[in-house]
Amino acid sequence: MTPVILSTDALLFLLLAGVAAFVWHARRHEHLRRPWRHVARSNIGMATAVILLAYVSLGVLDSMHFESRGGMASDDIISLFDVVASDLRERQEKTYSAPFSAWLYTKETLELPDGRVARGYPRLKWGGASLDDPLAERAADIARRALLGLLQALALSAVVYLPLAWSRGRRQRVAVPAMLRGFFIERRGETAWPAFNITLVALLLCGFVMASLAGEYHLFGTDKVGEDVFYQALKSIRTGLLIGTLTTLVMLPAALFLGILAGYFRGWVDDLVQYLYTTLSSIPGVLLIAAAILMLQVYMSEHAEEFNSLVQRADLRLLFLCVILGITSWTTLCRLLRGETLKLRELEYVQAAQAFGVRGLTIISRHILPNTMHIVLISIVLDFSGLVLAEAVLAYVNIGVDPTMNSWGNMINSARLELAREPIVWWSLAAAFVFMFVLVLAANLFADVVRDAFDPRLGRGRG
Amino acid sequence: MKPPALLRVRGLHVELGSPERPVRAVDGIDLDVRPGETLALLGESGCGKSMTAFGVMRLLPPSGRITAGRVLFDDQDLLALPEREMRAVRGGSLGMIFQEPMTSLNPVMRIGDQIAESIRLHDKENLHRPRERAVELLEAVGIPDPRRRVDEYPHQLSGGMKQRVMVAIALAGQPRLLIADEPTTALDVTIQAQVLSLLKDLRQRTGMAVLLISHDLGVVAETADRVAVMYAGQLVEVCDAETFFSRPAHPYGRKLFSSLPTFGKRGRELEIIPGMVPPLDSDFSGCRFADRCDFFQDDCRVGEPAWRDLEDGHSVRCIHPRGGPLEPASDGERTTRQWMPGQALLDVDDLKVHFPIHKGVLRRVKGYVKAVDGVSLRLDSSHTLALVGESGCGKTTVGKGILRLIQPTAGRVLFDGDDLAGLSAGALRKRRADMQIIFQDPAASMNPRMPVGEIVAEGLRAQGLGGNREARQRRVAELLEQVGLPADSARRYPHEFSGGQRQRICVARALAVEPKLIVCDEPTSALDVSVQAQILNLFTELQQRLKLSYLFITHDISVVSFIAHEVAVMYLGRIVEQGRVDEVLDQPKHPYTLALLSAVPVIDSDQRREVIRLEGDMPSPANPPTGCHFHPRCAYAMPVCRERYPDISRISASHTAACWLLEQD
Ligand SMILES: Nc1ncnc2c1ncn2[C@@H]1O[C@H](COP(=O)(O)OP(=O)(O)O)[C@@H](O)[C@H]1O
Ligand code: SF4
Ligand code: SF4
Ligand SMILES: [Mg+2]
């Protein structure tokens, strides 16, 4: 088990380290903390933060790769998540099967116990395999498993919250029930803990019920080659998160550098930068992306020997997609930053610095950059969901991530052919939709809260 | 027999913010405004004057609420009225104008329509002729060419005209009481004089009462019949204006007078009120002024001082009220230093700063804003030269042009014998240690994300002064102490300081590099009188100790008379009169200087001059009038004034002015 760090993994960890460093820095700076306290005060902010955190943890888990020796899978690089969900990964059926079904979705020639041969729906290898008579037993079994999951989740919540309530309550001389009320119902103090805790427990319930059911059934059915759709949807989380965040990370330096330079120095620098982004933003983004992806494909097929595994190939393509999406989308942020810098450079503290003979680049790094950070932050969270959706659209026109990579776009794209079948195969589409919808909705709601917190016009992020 | 009051406020309490820790912006106020009189509500910023007005109008901000009290207008309890009926009163018989005329007008509506809206709501008689009525009203508030102006949008009007339109809108409701919240604070003195005389005039013609809210003693002295002084959410003194300006009884009011800068107090320290207005969310016991009062005695802390009637209509909330007239201003050092020709520290010759106007797609230059158009100045070391003039005349641009924060278009700036334009970039950067600048708004001149210690050390770092990190920190602590700030300020952030303290930080930052010249751009305009006194004292003390020179940019003549040795009066990019402070202020020669000085509101009625009303506003520097720039507004304009710009006439060795009148003798 040697760890493997793919290039996107490295960037993701870099990003996480950056976030951690920022949090550490912000803890000691009141003006950085203030807008986040506003986010923490908001019920929606806290609830969506829990959901986003859950997605991020899955994504991070899925980004810790290592080489697996002697595994049965054709891929030799798997992630920690694959290990955790090895049941889901390995229980492959022959082809399509509906959610919770115990039979395949297509008829086959079966050999009956009495030796006769007939056409019918064969039993699945894994789904509902423990049941003797699925028709009669399935409903009860599902209910039993769901209840089990529910109880497990409740037990875990109790294990977490009861001792917490007890120890806190002892220090503050409050009874445990009252403490629990404070956790879940009545907000005490500034932070919206009830929203946080309620969402967390709800998420735990969902998670445990699904895990318990997935132990026996294919929750969202299987796809054409018999792979579990639930597993695919979970694996797609990493792809979505990476596209939503790495793209911004890739474009950020260029947007920051050029935007601030243009705004601060004006003159020909400004003309040049404006010319650059006006030109770039008038080329249709899809064209650029298509051209770039084609070029990459040609390159990879010519240098096939350099890519010793499918996973690495797919990863490179993902990274490339992020870069090219970044190149087509930095102009908006650049324009915003240029405008803000134009405003800031006229401010008196910048002029005071100029009066001391402080050099231009020092002024930029000390006075301008820190005061544009809120714009960067707001645009990162606002762009995120747009990029997640863009991935789906690009996959649809076949210029998205590698077809072998799990992504919601690919799930939708492959499902679209099956929509024409009679009876239709709807579960791939549904699973991708549900997972993507929850993420995008949470991200959008969270982004709204963040924007409100930083918007000086609302008078809360001032100073 | 006094007429019954038109507006009676009884025990008004207004709270803001969270109910757990409310800001008691108004904490039990009783007020009477009688028909036809002007009552001035006087006090420093943040003491609750505006909230009193908003409470009466029921226009509080969302977090505000009235927790107790009654507001009787014409014997009708306004607080008990349903909102629908209140709307009929508000803007009708109870009019209001605000400090900021820019934000009170709807930018996308013609001004005629905005007036007509008020007519539609409140004036039944003129319902059928709103447009004619709007023209009449514009005429009544003295807007020239009202027939054309009714169809214009707010952005086409100047600040003074917008404020007049606001008055016209209020008048459309035929108010019996007009509440004016700092109606002239955002305006220049000449425009302020126009608006104040308009208010006085209207009061005489229509018999309406005015509740004037102001922090400016001069404005109050010129307009008020009675005065109510407010401090920390409460009234502390109520009396008629004559009494207040001759023998105020509350220590706070007396202190306000003695902290005003005047010529008579030159060379002495201004009296200051130590500390600042206490935060209004604190729990008070005893007199709220106790911490800052010179006459404090132990019993002042025991319970809130009760009202005490001194004479008819003069009541004061103080246990040990003062009596007798104010201390007369002594004659200071009436003679200022003689003009000594010699090596000047700063010698500016024919400085020009023109900003190109770009138009069209290709952004071709279509003309220039001649912000500074040939300014010559001279400043000796350890002297103060005041640059005065209305806003927009180019004062700030002169300051920045001298320091080369803006690249001048033409002209020569000799600083300590060196031509600044001839210096290389590196040499200029070194030279910047000798010349510093302090801005008007101390909040905007500090990076909100940097602790004060780093802000003050910025110049040291940039100039490579102050040695290593520790030495620099020591120096910062020293500087902070020098401007009277506690040593632990270095670790705090700018927003934790009050306005006056912030300005001190800015002074410390400028002093760090040991400059010879400091350009002070309206450094006290954003501050209250008592705080202004502290900063002015600091400036004079530092000048004596460190031999500093100041180029002091201001529009406040009383500050000029207190601090300046020489004065230069600027109009539309050029200097029209220049000389020693006594010469220019006592014997102004240029018609513009005369008008400017006459517009300054004066407290002492003996010294009041006949206001020379200036018509209209300063023209745009993009398109200055031909000949003398002042001729469209000048009462003495002659044919030659329209053709050629006058040469500079020398009145005395130090006193010059540019006017054809002077050239004739
Ligand atoms: N919208 C608001 N929310 C909270 N506090 C406010 C608001 N507006 C004003 N205040 C506070 O109310 C007090 C009185 O303000 P104000 O009436 O505007 O004073 P003044 O008119 O004398 O300058 C101050 O302490 C000020 O900070
Ligand atoms: S009551 Fe006392 S502390 Fe208050 S103003 Fe009067 S003398 Fe000063
Ligand atoms: S030159 Fe003429 S217009 Fe100008 S100030 Fe003198 S008299 Fe007035
Ligand atoms: Mg106010």
PDB file of N, CA, C and O in Angstrom, chain A residues 382-403:
ATOM      1  N   LEU A 382     -19.567  32.109  -4.969  1.00  0.00           N
ATOM      2  CA  LEU A 382     -20.646  32.261  -5.949  1.00  0.00           C
ATOM      3  C   LEU A 382     -20.368  31.434  -7.200  1.00  0.00           C
ATOM      4  O   LEU A 382     -21.289  30.885  -7.803  1.00  0.00           O
ATOM      5  N   ASP A 383     -19.101  31.334  -7.601  1.00  0.00           N
ATOM      6  CA  ASP A 383     -18.761  30.602  -8.823  1.00  0.00           C
ATOM      7  C   ASP A 383     -18.890  29.103  -8.658  1.00  0.00           C
ATOM      8  O   ASP A 383     -19.092  28.381  -9.626  1.00  0.00           O
ATOM      9  N   PHE A 384     -18.721  28.659  -7.409  1.00  0.00           N
ATOM     10  CA  PHE A 384     -18.617  27.218  -7.171  1.00  0.00           C
ATOM     11  C   PHE A 384     -19.748  26.428  -7.824  1.00  0.00           C
ATOM     12  O   PHE A 384     -19.521  25.518  -8.612  1.00  0.00           O
ATOM     13  N   SER A 385     -20.981  26.806  -7.507  1.00  0.00           N
ATOM     14  CA  SER A 385     -22.086  25.985  -7.999  1.00  0.00           C
ATOM     15  C   SER A 385     -22.202  26.078  -9.509  1.00  0.00           C
ATOM     16  O   SER A 385     -22.554  25.091 -10.169  1.00  0.00           O
ATOM     17  N   GLY A 386     -21.886  27.237 -10.058  1.00  0.00           N
ATOM     18  CA  GLY A 386     -21.922  27.381 -11.508  1.00  0.00           C
ATOM     19  C   GLY A 386     -20.969  26.402 -12.175  1.00  0.00           C
ATOM     20  O   GLY A 386     -21.286  25.798 -13.202  1.00  0.00           O
ATOM     21  N   LEU A 387     -19.796  26.237 -11.559  1.00  0.00           N
ATOM     22  CA  LEU A 387     -18.805  25.344 -12.154  1.00  0.00           C
ATOM     23  C   LEU A 387     -19.226  23.881 -12.048  1.00  0.00           C
ATOM     24  O   LEU A 387     -19.017  23.095 -12.983  1.00  0.00           O
ATOM     25  N   VAL A 388     -19.845  23.533 -10.914  1.00  0.00           N
ATOM     26  CA  VAL A 388     -20.322  22.155 -10.763  1.00  0.00           C
ATOM     27  C   VAL A 388     -21.329  21.842 -11.863  1.00  0.00           C
ATOM     28  O   VAL A 388     -21.293  20.778 -12.487  1.00  0.00           O
ATOM     29  N   LEU A 389     -22.211  22.801 -12.125  1.00  0.00           N
ATOM     30  CA  LEU A 389     -23.202  22.588 -13.178  1.00  0.00           C
ATOM     31  C   LEU A 389     -22.542  22.572 -14.550  1.00  0.00           C
ATOM     32  O   LEU A 389     -22.942  21.790 -15.428  1.00  0.00           O
ATOM     33  N   ALA A 390     -21.530  23.408 -14.726  1.00  0.00           N
ATOM     34  CA  ALA A 390     -20.865  23.468 -16.030  1.00  0.00           C
ATOM     35  C   ALA A 390     -20.270  22.119 -16.393  1.00  0.00           C
ATOM     36  O   ALA A 390     -20.284  21.706 -17.553  1.00  0.00           O
ATOM     37  N   GLU A 391     -19.756  21.413 -15.384  1.00  0.00           N
ATOM     38  CA  GLU A 391     -19.170  20.094 -15.647  1.00  0.00           C
ATOM     39  C   GLU A 391     -20.199  19.187 -16.320  1.00  0.00           C
ATOM     40  O   GLU A 391     -19.899  18.505 -17.296  1.00  0.00           O
ATOM     41  N   ALA A 392     -21.428  19.217 -15.791  1.00  0.00           N
ATOM     42  CA  ALA A 392     -22.475  18.367 -16.356  1.00  0.00           C
ATOM     43  C   ALA A 392     -22.739  18.734 -17.813  1.00  0.00           C
ATOM     44  O   ALA A 392     -22.881  17.863 -18.671  1.00  0.00           O
ATOM     45  N   VAL A 393     -22.780  20.024 -18.073  1.00  0.00           N
ATOM     46  CA  VAL A 393     -23.066  20.463 -19.435  1.00  0.00           C
ATOM     47  C   VAL A 393     -21.948  20.042 -20.388  1.00  0.00           C
ATOM     48  O   VAL A 393     -22.191  19.551 -21.485  1.00  0.00           O
ATOM     49  N   LEU A 394     -20.698  20.197 -19.929  1.00  0.00           N
ATOM     50  CA  LEU A 394     -19.576  19.853 -20.796  1.00  0.00           C
ATOM     51  C   LEU A 394     -19.545  18.359 -21.097  1.00  0.00           C
ATOM     52  O   LEU A 394     -19.257  17.948 -22.225  1.00  0.00           O
ATOM     53  N   ALA A 395     -19.859  17.543 -20.088  1.00  0.00           N
ATOM     54  CA  ALA A 395     -19.883  16.098 -20.322  1.00  0.00           C
ATOM     55  C   ALA A 395     -20.913  15.767 -21.390  1.00  0.00           C
ATOM     56  O   ALA A 395     -20.725  14.874 -22.202  1.00  0.00           O
ATOM     57  N   TYR A 396     -21.974  16.519 -21.390  1.00  0.00           N
ATOM     58  CA  TYR A 396     -23.058  16.295 -22.340  1.00  0.00           C
ATOM     59  C   TYR A 396     -22.577  16.474 -23.770  1.00  0.00           C
ATOM     60  O   TYR A 396     -23.014  15.771 -24.669  1.00  0.00           O
ATOM     61  N   VAL A 397     -21.671  17.436 -24.001  1.00  0.00           N
ATOM     62  CA  VAL A 397     -21.147  17.609 -25.356  1.00  0.00           C
ATOM     63  C   VAL A 397     -19.800  16.909 -25.502  1.00  0.00           C
ATOM     64  O   VAL A 397     -19.010  17.252 -26.374  1.00  0.00           O
ATOM     65  N   ASN A 398     -19.526  15.975 -24.589  1.00  0.00           N
ATOM     66  CA  ASN A 398     -18.346  15.126 -24.700  1.00  0.00           C
ATOM     67  C   ASN A 398     -17.012  15.845 -24.579  1.00  0.00           C
ATOM     68  O   ASN A 398     -16.008  15.393 -25.105  1.00  0.00           O
ATOM     69  N   ILE A 399     -17.004  16.995 -23.952  1.00  0.00           N
ATOM     70  CA  ILE A 399     -15.715  17.624 -23.707  1.00  0.00           C
ATOM     71  C   ILE A 399     -15.522  17.827 -22.210  1.00  0.00           C
ATOM     72  O   ILE A 399     -14.815  18.705 -21.773  1.00  0.00           O
ATOM     73  N   GLY A 400     -16.143  16.984 -21.438  1.00  0.00           N
ATOM     74  CA  GLY A 400     -15.991  17.090 -19.991  1.00  0.00           C
ATOM     75  C   GLY A 400     -14.834  16.238 -19.504  1.00  0.00           C
ATOM     76  O   GLY A 400     -13.837  16.073 -20.203  1.00  0.00           O
ATOM     77  N   VAL A 401     -14.997  15.685 -18.299  1.00  0.00           N
ATOM     78  CA  VAL A 401     -13.932  14.856 -17.747  1.00  0.00           C
ATOM     79  C   VAL A 401     -13.870  13.546 -18.513  1.00  0.00           C
ATOM     80  O   VAL A 401     -14.743  13.234 -19.321  1.00  0.00           O
ATOM     81  N   ASP A 402     -12.818  12.796 -18.249  1.00  0.00           N
ATOM     82  CA  ASP A 402     -12.598  11.528 -18.934  1.00  0.00           C
ATOM     83  C   ASP A 402     -13.815  10.614 -18.745  1.00  0.00           C
ATOM     84  O   ASP A 402     -14.353  10.523 -17.647  1.00  0.00           O
ATOM     85  N   PRO A 403     -14.238   9.916 -19.825  1.00  0.00           N
ATOM     86  CA  PRO A 403     -15.433   9.065 -19.706  1.00  0.00           C
ATOM     87  C   PRO A 403     -15.265   7.958 -18.670  1.00  0.00           C
ATOM     88  O   PRO A 403     -16.261   7.463 -18.147  1.00  0.00           O
TER      89      PRO A 403
END
